[in-house]
mmCIF file of N, CA, C and O in Angstrom:
data_model
loop_
_atom_site.group_PDB
_atom_site.id
_atom_site.type_symbol
_atom_site.label_atom_id
_atom_site.label_comp_id
_atom_site.label_asym_id
_atom_site.label_seq_id
_atom_site.Cartn_x
_atom_site.Cartn_y
_atom_site.Cartn_z
ATOM 1 N N UNK A 1 0.907 -1.231 -0.123
ATOM 2 C CA UNK A 1 -0.069 0.088 -0.006
ATOM 3 C C UNK A 1 0.694 1.050 -0.210
ATOM 4 O O UNK A 1 2.104 1.119 0.237
ATOM 5 N N UNK A 2 0.341 2.371 -0.356
ATOM 6 C CA UNK A 2 0.950 3.887 -0.221
ATOM 7 C C UNK A 2 0.283 4.473 0.688
ATOM 8 O O UNK A 2 -0.903 4.573 0.893
ATOM 9 N N UNK A 3 1.273 5.105 1.157
ATOM 10 C CA UNK A 3 0.741 6.119 2.494
ATOM 11 C C UNK A 3 0.882 7.501 2.018
ATOM 12 O O UNK A 3 1.835 7.770 1.088
ATOM 13 N N UNK A 4 -0.053 8.252 2.089
ATOM 14 C CA UNK A 4 -0.311 9.583 1.997
ATOM 15 C C UNK A 4 -0.184 10.446 2.848
ATOM 16 O O UNK A 4 -0.242 10.126 4.415
ATOM 17 N N UNK A 5 0.480 11.594 2.983
ATOM 18 C CA UNK A 5 0.573 12.660 3.815
ATOM 19 C C UNK A 5 -0.555 13.878 3.622
ATOM 20 O O UNK A 5 -0.526 13.979 2.133
ATOM 21 N N UNK A 6 -1.135 14.471 4.577
ATOM 22 C CA UNK A 6 -2.032 15.435 4.071
ATOM 23 C C UNK A 6 -1.935 16.380 5.257
ATOM 24 O O UNK A 6 -1.595 16.325 6.402
ATOM 25 N N UNK A 7 -2.142 17.817 4.915
ATOM 26 C CA UNK A 7 -1.920 18.619 5.867
ATOM 27 C C UNK A 7 -2.822 19.542 5.798
ATOM 28 O O UNK A 7 -3.801 19.864 5.082
ATOM 29 N N UNK A 8 -3.441 19.771 7.332
ATOM 30 C CA UNK A 8 -4.614 20.103 7.813
ATOM 31 C C UNK A 8 -4.277 21.309 8.691
ATOM 32 O O UNK A 8 -2.995 20.881 9.917
ATOM 33 N N UNK A 9 -4.327 22.277 8.579
ATOM 34 C CA UNK A 9 -4.064 23.405 9.834
ATOM 35 C C UNK A 9 -2.526 23.533 10.337
ATOM 36 O O UNK A 9 -2.252 23.775 11.308
ATOM 37 N N UNK A 10 -1.619 23.118 8.906
ATOM 38 C CA UNK A 10 -0.762 23.482 9.064
ATOM 39 C C UNK A 10 0.326 22.368 9.895
ATOM 40 O O UNK A 10 1.455 22.206 9.790
ATOM 41 N N UNK A 11 -0.522 21.198 10.026
ATOM 42 C CA UNK A 11 0.360 20.041 10.608
ATOM 43 C C UNK A 11 -0.034 18.976 9.787
ATOM 44 O O UNK A 11 -1.237 18.324 8.972
ATOM 45 N N UNK A 12 0.978 18.198 9.591
ATOM 46 C CA UNK A 12 0.665 16.894 8.468
ATOM 47 C C UNK A 12 0.530 15.796 9.323
ATOM 48 O O UNK A 12 1.281 15.224 10.267
ATOM 49 N N UNK A 13 -0.341 14.823 8.529
ATOM 50 C CA UNK A 13 -0.853 13.877 9.116
ATOM 51 C C UNK A 13 -0.780 12.414 7.823
ATOM 52 O O UNK A 13 -0.693 12.842 6.558
ATOM 53 N N UNK A 14 -0.655 11.281 8.445
ATOM 54 C CA UNK A 14 -0.196 10.403 7.588
ATOM 55 C C UNK A 14 -1.965 9.789 7.026
ATOM 56 O O UNK A 14 -2.757 9.302 8.159
ATOM 57 N N UNK A 15 -2.098 9.256 6.062
ATOM 58 C CA UNK A 15 -3.183 8.424 5.669
ATOM 59 C C UNK A 15 -3.077 6.980 5.058
ATOM 60 O O UNK A 15 -2.372 7.018 4.213
ATOM 61 N N UNK A 16 -3.104 5.837 5.741
ATOM 62 C CA UNK A 16 -2.904 4.763 5.448
ATOM 63 C C UNK A 16 -4.641 3.932 5.178
ATOM 64 O O UNK A 16 -5.188 3.897 5.884
ATOM 65 N N UNK A 17 -4.317 3.163 4.143
ATOM 66 C CA UNK A 17 -5.639 2.050 3.778
ATOM 67 C C UNK A 17 -5.314 1.308 4.354
ATOM 68 O O UNK A 17 -4.698 0.332 4.685
ATOM 69 N N UNK A 18 -6.459 0.822 5.548
ATOM 70 C CA UNK A 18 -6.178 0.289 6.819
ATOM 71 C C UNK A 18 -7.231 -0.797 6.873
ATOM 72 O O UNK A 18 -8.422 0.227 6.845
ATOM 73 N N UNK A 19 -7.225 -1.867 7.861
ATOM 74 C CA UNK A 19 -8.578 -2.832 8.194
ATOM 75 C C UNK A 19 -8.715 -1.910 9.555
ATOM 76 O O UNK A 19 -10.169 -1.562 9.751
ATOM 77 N N UNK A 20 -8.091 -1.414 10.335
ATOM 78 C CA UNK A 20 -8.302 -0.499 11.460
ATOM 79 C C UNK A 20 -9.577 0.893 11.216
ATOM 80 O O UNK A 20 -10.085 0.955 11.966
ATOM 81 N N UNK A 21 -8.991 1.403 10.001
ATOM 82 C CA UNK A 21 -9.530 2.498 9.630
ATOM 83 C C UNK A 21 -11.322 1.890 9.564
ATOM 84 O O UNK A 21 -12.223 3.116 9.858
ATOM 85 N N UNK A 22 -11.594 0.718 8.927
ATOM 86 C CA UNK A 22 -12.752 0.811 8.688
ATOM 87 C C UNK A 22 -13.165 0.087 9.894
ATOM 88 O O UNK A 22 -15.081 0.243 10.291
ATOM 89 N N UNK A 23 -12.832 -0.245 11.097
ATOM 90 C CA UNK A 23 -13.218 -0.733 12.349
ATOM 91 C C UNK A 23 -13.711 0.571 12.994
ATOM 92 O O UNK A 23 -14.643 1.114 13.855
ATOM 93 N N UNK A 24 -12.834 1.688 12.336
ATOM 94 C CA UNK A 24 -13.242 3.392 13.220
ATOM 95 C C UNK A 24 -14.636 3.256 12.703
ATOM 96 O O UNK A 24 -15.296 4.311 13.348
ATOM 97 N N UNK A 25 -14.580 3.319 11.525
ATOM 98 C CA UNK A 25 -15.487 4.078 10.800
ATOM 99 C C UNK A 25 -16.966 3.378 11.364
ATOM 100 O O UNK A 25 -18.099 3.859 11.698
ATOM 101 N N UNK A 26 -17.108 1.694 11.337
ATOM 102 C CA UNK A 26 -18.246 1.181 12.390
ATOM 103 C C UNK A 26 -18.592 1.601 13.456
ATOM 104 O O UNK A 26 -19.339 1.676 13.901
ATOM 105 N N UNK A 27 -17.658 1.850 14.270
ATOM 106 C CA UNK A 27 -17.169 1.975 15.258
ATOM 107 C C UNK A 27 -18.122 3.683 15.611
ATOM 108 O O UNK A 27 -19.122 4.160 16.143
ATOM 109 N N UNK A 28 -17.784 4.885 14.495
ATOM 110 C CA UNK A 28 -18.497 6.044 14.449
ATOM 111 C C UNK A 28 -20.009 5.833 13.881
ATOM 112 O O UNK A 28 -20.792 6.500 14.834
ATOM 113 N N UNK A 29 -20.525 4.778 12.822
ATOM 114 C CA UNK A 29 -21.400 5.258 12.104
ATOM 115 C C UNK A 29 -22.317 4.548 12.223
ATOM 116 O O UNK A 29 -23.579 4.372 12.517
ATOM 117 N N UNK A 30 -21.929 3.212 12.991
ATOM 118 C CA UNK A 30 -23.246 2.230 13.668
ATOM 119 C C UNK A 30 -23.237 0.889 12.259
ATOM 120 O O UNK A 30 -24.034 0.261 12.706
ATOM 121 N N UNK A 31 -22.928 1.318 11.143
ATOM 122 C CA UNK A 31 -22.584 0.078 10.143
ATOM 123 C C UNK A 31 -22.023 0.060 9.248
ATOM 124 O O UNK A 31 -20.741 0.801 9.553
ATOM 125 N N UNK A 32 -21.560 -1.114 8.485
ATOM 126 C CA UNK A 32 -20.340 -1.482 7.983
ATOM 127 C C UNK A 32 -20.240 0.106 6.888
ATOM 128 O O UNK A 32 -21.316 0.568 6.380
ATOM 129 N N UNK A 33 -19.052 0.145 6.044
ATOM 130 C CA UNK A 33 -18.734 1.181 5.113
ATOM 131 C C UNK A 33 -19.668 0.560 3.688
ATOM 132 O O UNK A 33 -19.487 -0.679 3.696
ATOM 133 N N UNK A 34 -20.466 1.592 3.084
ATOM 134 C CA UNK A 34 -20.833 0.969 2.098
ATOM 135 C C UNK A 34 -20.576 2.498 0.826
ATOM 136 O O UNK A 34 -20.690 3.364 1.027
ATOM 137 N N UNK A 35 -19.928 1.943 -0.243
ATOM 138 C CA UNK A 35 -19.439 3.110 -1.591
ATOM 139 C C UNK A 35 -20.902 3.562 -1.824
ATOM 140 O O UNK A 35 -22.152 2.952 -1.825
ATOM 141 N N UNK A 36 -20.877 5.010 -2.174
ATOM 142 C CA UNK A 36 -21.950 5.326 -3.124
ATOM 143 C C UNK A 36 -22.688 6.283 -1.858
ATOM 144 O O UNK A 36 -23.319 7.233 -2.466
ATOM 145 N N UNK A 37 -22.502 6.311 -0.512
ATOM 146 C CA UNK A 37 -23.001 7.411 0.012
ATOM 147 C C UNK A 37 -21.810 8.536 0.366
ATOM 148 O O UNK A 37 -20.809 8.407 1.004
ATOM 149 N N UNK A 38 -22.256 10.114 -0.111
ATOM 150 C CA UNK A 38 -20.922 10.987 0.434
ATOM 151 C C UNK A 38 -20.852 10.942 1.537
ATOM 152 O O UNK A 38 -19.527 10.973 2.240
ATOM 153 N N UNK A 39 -21.843 10.967 2.610
ATOM 154 C CA UNK A 39 -21.669 11.134 4.515
ATOM 155 C C UNK A 39 -20.466 9.873 4.558
ATOM 156 O O UNK A 39 -19.458 10.171 5.518
ATOM 157 N N UNK A 40 -20.735 8.312 4.275
ATOM 158 C CA UNK A 40 -20.174 7.544 4.206
ATOM 159 C C UNK A 40 -18.528 7.817 3.866
ATOM 160 O O UNK A 40 -17.472 7.472 4.545
ATOM 161 N N UNK A 41 -18.302 8.388 2.562
ATOM 162 C CA UNK A 41 -17.180 8.573 2.398
ATOM 163 C C UNK A 41 -16.376 9.499 2.619
ATOM 164 O O UNK A 41 -15.065 9.222 3.419
ATOM 165 N N UNK A 42 -16.726 10.579 3.578
ATOM 166 C CA UNK A 42 -16.521 11.712 4.422
ATOM 167 C C UNK A 42 -15.825 11.228 5.876
ATOM 168 O O UNK A 42 -14.894 11.143 6.673
ATOM 169 N N UNK A 43 -17.082 10.521 6.282
ATOM 170 C CA UNK A 43 -16.637 9.835 7.797
ATOM 171 C C UNK A 43 -15.591 8.222 7.367
ATOM 172 O O UNK A 43 -14.435 8.661 8.428
ATOM 173 N N UNK A 44 -15.476 8.161 6.041
ATOM 174 C CA UNK A 44 -14.417 6.886 5.954
ATOM 175 C C UNK A 44 -12.845 7.651 5.897
ATOM 176 O O UNK A 44 -12.095 7.416 6.456
ATOM 177 N N UNK A 45 -12.691 8.606 4.934
ATOM 178 C CA UNK A 45 -11.807 9.557 5.187
ATOM 179 C C UNK A 45 -11.294 10.022 6.496
ATOM 180 O O UNK A 45 -10.324 9.630 6.833
ATOM 181 N N UNK A 46 -12.537 10.521 7.640
ATOM 182 C CA UNK A 46 -12.226 11.079 9.004
ATOM 183 C C UNK A 46 -11.285 9.671 9.316
ATOM 184 O O UNK A 46 -10.935 9.808 10.194
ATOM 185 N N UNK A 47 -12.021 8.606 9.306
ATOM 186 C CA UNK A 47 -11.539 6.944 9.833
ATOM 187 C C UNK A 47 -10.280 7.333 9.734
ATOM 188 O O UNK A 47 -9.431 6.468 10.546
ATOM 189 N N UNK A 48 -9.797 7.205 8.308
ATOM 190 C CA UNK A 48 -8.504 6.865 7.960
ATOM 191 C C UNK A 48 -7.347 8.230 8.877
ATOM 192 O O UNK A 48 -6.484 7.452 9.484
ATOM 193 N N UNK A 49 -7.498 9.266 8.782
ATOM 194 C CA UNK A 49 -6.952 9.937 9.738
ATOM 195 C C UNK A 49 -7.140 9.297 11.348
ATOM 196 O O UNK A 49 -5.845 9.788 11.816
ATOM 197 N N UNK A 50 -8.251 9.346 12.102
ATOM 198 C CA UNK A 50 -8.136 8.856 13.235
ATOM 199 C C UNK A 50 -6.920 7.313 13.154
ATOM 200 O O UNK A 50 -6.544 7.208 14.227
ATOM 201 N N UNK A 51 -7.364 6.524 12.241
ATOM 202 C CA UNK A 51 -6.590 5.277 12.485
ATOM 203 C C UNK A 51 -5.076 5.269 11.850
ATOM 204 O O UNK A 51 -4.233 4.619 12.974
ATOM 205 N N UNK A 52 -4.969 6.332 11.282
ATOM 206 C CA UNK A 52 -3.609 6.496 11.261
ATOM 207 C C UNK A 52 -2.390 7.224 12.026
ATOM 208 O O UNK A 52 -1.362 7.086 12.031
ATOM 209 N N UNK A 53 -3.326 8.054 12.513
ATOM 210 C CA UNK A 53 -2.591 9.198 13.416
ATOM 211 C C UNK A 53 -3.447 9.239 14.780
ATOM 212 O O UNK A 53 -3.639 10.143 15.291
ATOM 213 N N UNK A 54 -3.527 7.777 15.610
ATOM 214 C CA UNK A 54 -3.929 7.838 16.575
ATOM 215 C C UNK A 54 -3.872 8.488 18.164
ATOM 216 O O UNK A 54 -4.219 9.171 19.093
ATOM 217 N N UNK A 55 -2.427 9.014 17.872
ATOM 218 C CA UNK A 55 -1.997 9.945 19.228
ATOM 219 C C UNK A 55 -2.022 11.628 18.811
ATOM 220 O O UNK A 55 -1.808 11.971 19.613
ATOM 221 N N UNK A 56 -2.093 11.421 17.511
ATOM 222 C CA UNK A 56 -1.794 13.085 17.167
ATOM 223 C C UNK A 56 -3.073 13.652 16.354
ATOM 224 O O UNK A 56 -3.256 15.084 16.540
ATOM 225 N N UNK A 57 -4.119 12.978 15.969
ATOM 226 C CA UNK A 57 -5.198 13.549 15.173
ATOM 227 C C UNK A 57 -6.512 13.561 16.619
ATOM 228 O O UNK A 57 -6.700 12.672 16.802
ATOM 229 N N UNK A 58 -6.684 14.695 16.782
ATOM 230 C CA UNK A 58 -8.010 14.866 17.655
ATOM 231 C C UNK A 58 -9.114 15.613 17.419
ATOM 232 O O UNK A 58 -9.696 16.321 18.018
ATOM 233 N N UNK A 59 -9.149 15.728 16.014
ATOM 234 C CA UNK A 59 -10.255 16.776 15.584
ATOM 235 C C UNK A 59 -11.099 16.362 15.342
ATOM 236 O O UNK A 59 -11.743 15.348 15.503
ATOM 237 N N UNK A 60 -12.536 17.047 15.875
ATOM 238 C CA UNK A 60 -13.888 16.450 15.938
ATOM 239 C C UNK A 60 -14.261 17.054 14.453
ATOM 240 O O UNK A 60 -13.761 17.316 13.400
ATOM 241 N N UNK A 61 -15.472 15.655 14.103
ATOM 242 C CA UNK A 61 -15.788 15.782 12.891
ATOM 243 C C UNK A 61 -16.399 16.728 12.226
ATOM 244 O O UNK A 61 -15.692 17.234 10.990
ATOM 245 N N UNK A 62 -16.946 17.580 13.091
ATOM 246 C CA UNK A 62 -17.766 18.764 12.010
ATOM 247 C C UNK A 62 -16.405 19.922 12.122
ATOM 248 O O UNK A 62 -16.206 20.701 11.415
ATOM 249 N N UNK A 63 -15.291 19.841 12.863
ATOM 250 C CA UNK A 63 -14.489 20.720 12.247
ATOM 251 C C UNK A 63 -13.722 20.293 11.042
ATOM 252 O O UNK A 63 -13.301 21.214 10.431
ATOM 253 N N UNK A 64 -13.298 18.996 10.960
ATOM 254 C CA UNK A 64 -12.811 18.130 9.693
ATOM 255 C C UNK A 64 -13.720 18.471 8.672
ATOM 256 O O UNK A 64 -13.190 18.845 7.714
ATOM 257 N N UNK A 65 -15.012 18.429 8.326
ATOM 258 C CA UNK A 65 -15.804 18.875 7.537
ATOM 259 C C UNK A 65 -15.880 20.374 7.234
ATOM 260 O O UNK A 65 -16.002 21.108 6.368
ATOM 261 N N UNK A 66 -15.732 21.114 8.111
ATOM 262 C CA UNK A 66 -15.711 22.753 7.796
ATOM 263 C C UNK A 66 -14.230 23.088 6.845
ATOM 264 O O UNK A 66 -14.036 23.838 6.374
ATOM 265 N N UNK A 67 -13.836 22.152 7.676
ATOM 266 C CA UNK A 67 -11.703 22.382 6.654
ATOM 267 C C UNK A 67 -12.089 22.036 5.126
ATOM 268 O O UNK A 67 -11.454 22.733 4.434
ATOM 269 N N UNK A 68 -12.672 20.740 5.104
ATOM 270 C CA UNK A 68 -13.158 20.480 3.592
ATOM 271 C C UNK A 68 -13.995 21.238 2.830
ATOM 272 O O UNK A 68 -13.522 21.569 1.617
ATOM 273 N N UNK A 69 -14.964 21.998 3.605
ATOM 274 C CA UNK A 69 -15.700 22.884 2.881
ATOM 275 C C UNK A 69 -15.035 24.103 2.653
ATOM 276 O O UNK A 69 -14.534 25.045 1.493
ATOM 277 N N UNK A 70 -14.039 24.825 3.407
ATOM 278 C CA UNK A 70 -13.116 25.909 3.462
ATOM 279 C C UNK A 70 -12.184 25.691 2.553
ATOM 280 O O UNK A 70 -10.916 26.740 2.072
ATOM 281 N N UNK A 71 -11.563 24.504 2.070
ATOM 282 C CA UNK A 71 -10.235 24.294 1.267
ATOM 283 C C UNK A 71 -9.193 24.406 1.981
ATOM 284 O O UNK A 71 -8.204 25.101 1.052
ATOM 285 N N UNK A 72 -9.174 24.168 3.068
ATOM 286 C CA UNK A 72 -8.003 24.691 3.874
ATOM 287 C C UNK A 72 -6.764 23.383 3.796
ATOM 288 O O UNK A 72 -6.195 23.484 4.489
ATOM 289 N N UNK A 73 -7.690 22.484 3.122
ATOM 290 C CA UNK A 73 -6.131 21.399 3.256
ATOM 291 C C UNK A 73 -5.236 21.654 2.238
ATOM 292 O O UNK A 73 -5.723 21.772 0.867
ATOM 293 N N UNK A 74 -4.150 22.148 2.492
ATOM 294 C CA UNK A 74 -3.095 22.440 1.875
ATOM 295 C C UNK A 74 -2.445 21.677 0.368
ATOM 296 O O UNK A 74 -2.409 21.947 -0.800
ATOM 297 N N UNK A 75 -2.422 20.210 0.904
ATOM 298 C CA UNK A 75 -1.614 19.426 -0.303
ATOM 299 C C UNK A 75 -1.547 17.951 0.128
ATOM 300 O O UNK A 75 -1.858 17.429 1.096
ATOM 301 N N UNK A 76 -1.942 16.688 -0.424
ATOM 302 C CA UNK A 76 -1.752 15.600 -0.618
ATOM 303 C C UNK A 76 -0.678 15.392 -1.377
ATOM 304 O O UNK A 76 -0.569 15.708 -2.260
ATOM 305 N N UNK A 77 0.114 14.097 -0.794
ATOM 306 C CA UNK A 77 1.034 13.989 -1.858
ATOM 307 C C UNK A 77 1.633 12.212 -1.176
ATOM 308 O O UNK A 77 1.217 11.880 -0.217
ATOM 309 N N UNK A 78 2.169 11.713 -2.353
ATOM 310 C CA UNK A 78 2.570 10.580 -2.021
ATOM 311 C C UNK A 78 4.284 10.752 -1.010
ATOM 312 O O UNK A 78 4.590 11.185 -1.348
ATOM 313 N N UNK A 79 3.789 9.498 0.147
ATOM 314 C CA UNK A 79 5.320 9.829 0.881
ATOM 315 C C UNK A 79 6.193 8.342 0.729
ATOM 316 O O UNK A 79 5.514 7.800 0.071
#
């Protein structure tokens, strides 16, 4: 798998495609991930951040969505 790095509010976080992220998704949503629902895709993205950065990512979901809306995600690149 490839790891990606994303910068949010000037801080870098890793994004990894892991089984743990799907467990986090189910814990948050209460149901398994399904492609096709926009909300599920954002929750999964948020879950990747939580699962990949469990000691450093502590942003609330609403704050994450606000960042997505105002486009302050500065860069995504392969690491």
